[in-house]
XYZ file of C-alpha atoms in Angstrom:
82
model
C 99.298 80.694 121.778
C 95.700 80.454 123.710
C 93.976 81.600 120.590
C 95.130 78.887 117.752
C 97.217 76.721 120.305
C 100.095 77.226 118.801
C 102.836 79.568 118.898
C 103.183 81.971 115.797
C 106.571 81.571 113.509
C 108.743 83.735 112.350
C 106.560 84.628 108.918
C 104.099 85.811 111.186
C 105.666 87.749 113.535
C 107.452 89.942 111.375
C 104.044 90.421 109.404
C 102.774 91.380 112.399
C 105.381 93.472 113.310
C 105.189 95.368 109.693
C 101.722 95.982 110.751
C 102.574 97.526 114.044
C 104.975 99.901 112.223
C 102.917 101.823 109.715
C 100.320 102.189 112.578
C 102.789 103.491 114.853
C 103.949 106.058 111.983
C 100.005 106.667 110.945
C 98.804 107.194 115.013
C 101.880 109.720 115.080
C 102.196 111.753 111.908
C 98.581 111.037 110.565
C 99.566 111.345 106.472
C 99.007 108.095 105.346
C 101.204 109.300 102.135
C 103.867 109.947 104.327
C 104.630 106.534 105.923
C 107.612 105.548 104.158
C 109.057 109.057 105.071
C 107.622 108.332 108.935
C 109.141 104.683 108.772
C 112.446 105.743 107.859
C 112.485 108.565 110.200
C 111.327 107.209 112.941
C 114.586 105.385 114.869
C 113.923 101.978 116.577
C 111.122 100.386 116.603
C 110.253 97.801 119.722
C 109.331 94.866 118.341
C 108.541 91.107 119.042
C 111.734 89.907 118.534
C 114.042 92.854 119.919
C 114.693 96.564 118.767
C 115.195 97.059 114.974
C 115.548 100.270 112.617
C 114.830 100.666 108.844
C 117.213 102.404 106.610
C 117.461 105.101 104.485
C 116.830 102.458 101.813
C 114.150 100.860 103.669
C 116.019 98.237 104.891
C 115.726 96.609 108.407
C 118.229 96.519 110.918
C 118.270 93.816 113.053
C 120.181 90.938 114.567
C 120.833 87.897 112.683
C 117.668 85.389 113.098
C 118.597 81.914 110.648
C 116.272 78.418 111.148
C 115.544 75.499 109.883
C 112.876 73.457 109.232
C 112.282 70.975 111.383
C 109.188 68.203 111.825
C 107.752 70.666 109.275
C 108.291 73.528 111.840
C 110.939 76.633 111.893
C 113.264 76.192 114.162
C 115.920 78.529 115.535
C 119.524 78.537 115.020
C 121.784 79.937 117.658
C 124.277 81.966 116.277
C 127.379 84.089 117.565
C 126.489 87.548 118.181
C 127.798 90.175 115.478
């Protein structure tokens, strides 16, 4: 927020988080031709917006997140737990 003055959206943050992951797996197992292997392997991840795991297929795993635009902004939806 202090940097740009305004807080990232949801885009961001999950680049950011995709970021975070394959240096995770690359600080850990060091093969940079192994990182899908390393994702998929590697449980939960902590990220930004709560704990998440990728799949077998490469899929992530992780709660339900739905918004809206808003003012030309994403807004959050609250939705019933799973």
């Amino acid at each position: 927020f202090d940097r740009f003055g305004y807080r990232p959206e949801f885009p961001a943050v999950y680049g950011y988080e995709a970021i975070l992951m394959v240096k995770d797996v690359l600080e850990k197992d060091g093969n940079p031709e192994d990182i899908k292997k390393g994702i998929i392997g590697r449980g939960i991840f902590k990220g930004l917006t709560g704990d998440y795991k990728i799949d077998g297929k490469g899929d992530a795993k992780r709660p339900i997140f739905i918004a809206k635009v808003e003012k030309g902004r994403y807004v959050r939806i609250k939705w019933p737990e799973n």
